[in-house]
Coordinates of C-alpha atoms in Angstrom, one line a residue:
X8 CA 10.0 15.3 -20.4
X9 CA 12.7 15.4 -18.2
X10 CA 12.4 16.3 -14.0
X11 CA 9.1 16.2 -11.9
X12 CA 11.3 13.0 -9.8
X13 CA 10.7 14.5 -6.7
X14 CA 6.7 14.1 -7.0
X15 CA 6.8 11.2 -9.3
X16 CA 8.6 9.3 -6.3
X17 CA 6.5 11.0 -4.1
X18 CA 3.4 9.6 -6.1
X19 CA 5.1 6.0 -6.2
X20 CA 5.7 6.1 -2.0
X21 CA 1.2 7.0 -2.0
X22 CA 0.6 4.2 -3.9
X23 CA 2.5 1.7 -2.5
X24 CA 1.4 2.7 0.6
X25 CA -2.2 2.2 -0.6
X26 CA -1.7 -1.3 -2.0
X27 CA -0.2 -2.4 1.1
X28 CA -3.3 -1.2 3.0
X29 CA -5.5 -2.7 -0.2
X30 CA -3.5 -6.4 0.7
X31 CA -4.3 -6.4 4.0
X32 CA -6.9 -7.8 6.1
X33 CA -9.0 -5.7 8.4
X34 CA -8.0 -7.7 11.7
X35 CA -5.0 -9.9 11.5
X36 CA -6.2 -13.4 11.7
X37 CA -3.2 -14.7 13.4
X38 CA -3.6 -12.7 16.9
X39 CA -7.3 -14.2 17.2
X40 CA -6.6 -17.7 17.1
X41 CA -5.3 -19.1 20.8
X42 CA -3.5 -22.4 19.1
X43 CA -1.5 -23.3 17.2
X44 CA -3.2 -26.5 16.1
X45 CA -4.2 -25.1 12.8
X46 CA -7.6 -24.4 11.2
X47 CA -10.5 -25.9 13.0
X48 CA -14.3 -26.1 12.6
X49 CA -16.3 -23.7 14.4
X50 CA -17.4 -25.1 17.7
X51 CA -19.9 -21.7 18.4
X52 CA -22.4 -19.9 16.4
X53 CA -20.8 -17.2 16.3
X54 CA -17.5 -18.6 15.8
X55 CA -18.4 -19.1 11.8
X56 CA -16.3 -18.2 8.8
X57 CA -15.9 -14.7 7.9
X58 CA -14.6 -13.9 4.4
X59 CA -11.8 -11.8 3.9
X60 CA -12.2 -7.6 4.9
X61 CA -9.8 -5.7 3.4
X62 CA -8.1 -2.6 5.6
X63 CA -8.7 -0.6 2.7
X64 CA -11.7 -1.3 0.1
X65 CA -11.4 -1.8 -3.1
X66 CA -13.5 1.9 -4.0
X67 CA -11.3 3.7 -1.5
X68 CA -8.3 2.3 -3.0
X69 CA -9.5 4.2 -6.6
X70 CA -10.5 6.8 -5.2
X71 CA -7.2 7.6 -2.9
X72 CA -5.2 6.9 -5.9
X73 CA -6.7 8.9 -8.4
X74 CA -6.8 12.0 -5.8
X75 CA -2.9 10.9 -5.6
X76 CA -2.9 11.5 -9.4
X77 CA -4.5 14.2 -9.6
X78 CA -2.4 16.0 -6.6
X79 CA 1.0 14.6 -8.1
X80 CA -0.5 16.7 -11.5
X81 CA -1.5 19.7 -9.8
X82 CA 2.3 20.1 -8.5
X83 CA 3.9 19.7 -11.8
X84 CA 2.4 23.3 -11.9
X85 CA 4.8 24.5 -9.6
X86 CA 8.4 25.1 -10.4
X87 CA 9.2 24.7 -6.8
X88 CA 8.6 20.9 -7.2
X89 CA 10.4 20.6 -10.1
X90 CA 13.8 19.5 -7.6
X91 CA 17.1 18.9 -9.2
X92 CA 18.1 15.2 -8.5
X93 CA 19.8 12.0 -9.8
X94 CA 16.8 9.8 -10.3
X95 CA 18.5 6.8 -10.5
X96 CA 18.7 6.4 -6.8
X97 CA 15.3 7.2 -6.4
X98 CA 14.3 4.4 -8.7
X99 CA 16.7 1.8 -6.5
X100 CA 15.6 3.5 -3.4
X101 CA 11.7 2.7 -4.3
X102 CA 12.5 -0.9 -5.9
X103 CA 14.5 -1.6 -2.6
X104 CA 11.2 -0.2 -0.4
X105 CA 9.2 -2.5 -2.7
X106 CA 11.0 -5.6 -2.2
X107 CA 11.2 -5.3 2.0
X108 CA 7.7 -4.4 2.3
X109 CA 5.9 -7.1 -0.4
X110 CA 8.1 -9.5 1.4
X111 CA 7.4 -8.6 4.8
X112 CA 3.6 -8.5 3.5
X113 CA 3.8 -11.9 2.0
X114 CA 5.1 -13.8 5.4

């Protein structure tokens, strides 16, 4: 099967966008510490360990993506989606998006 790019790459953008949200945590832990002595034992009771909230949950994540899915399907109905382009740069275009955020994620 050959076109559909334009909503594949569309699809790809969603979902990358959702696993970015999946990865990270609810409140960034580096803004509520004051020092920069490192990890330290709570001193307070209600200064105790919290596990790790993701911005996203794990059931929205599913959920968003498969209404993603199911959207990106519903427009392959629809010549006027079907948009003549040279894929190739769309694939370079979404590896080089990948790449800057995972590693802008990962610092």
């Amino acid at each position: 099967v050959q076109g559909w790019y334009i909503v594949t790459y569309a699809l790809g953008i969603y979902h990358l966008n959702l696993f970015i949200a999946f990865l990270s945590p609810k409140v960034d832990p580096s803004l509520m510490e004051d020092s920069d002595d490192g990890p330290s034992l709570p001193t307070r009771q209600n200064e105790e360990f919290r596990p790790f909230i993701r911005r996203l949950p794990e059931f929205k994540f599913w959920h968003s993506a498969t209404k993603g899915i199911l959207v990106a399907m519903a427009c392959t109905f629809f010549e006027a989606f079907n948009v003549p382009v040279f894929w190739p740069i769309l694939v370079m275009y979404f590896i080089m998006l990948f790449c800057i955020t995972m590693k802008r994620q990962i610092k």
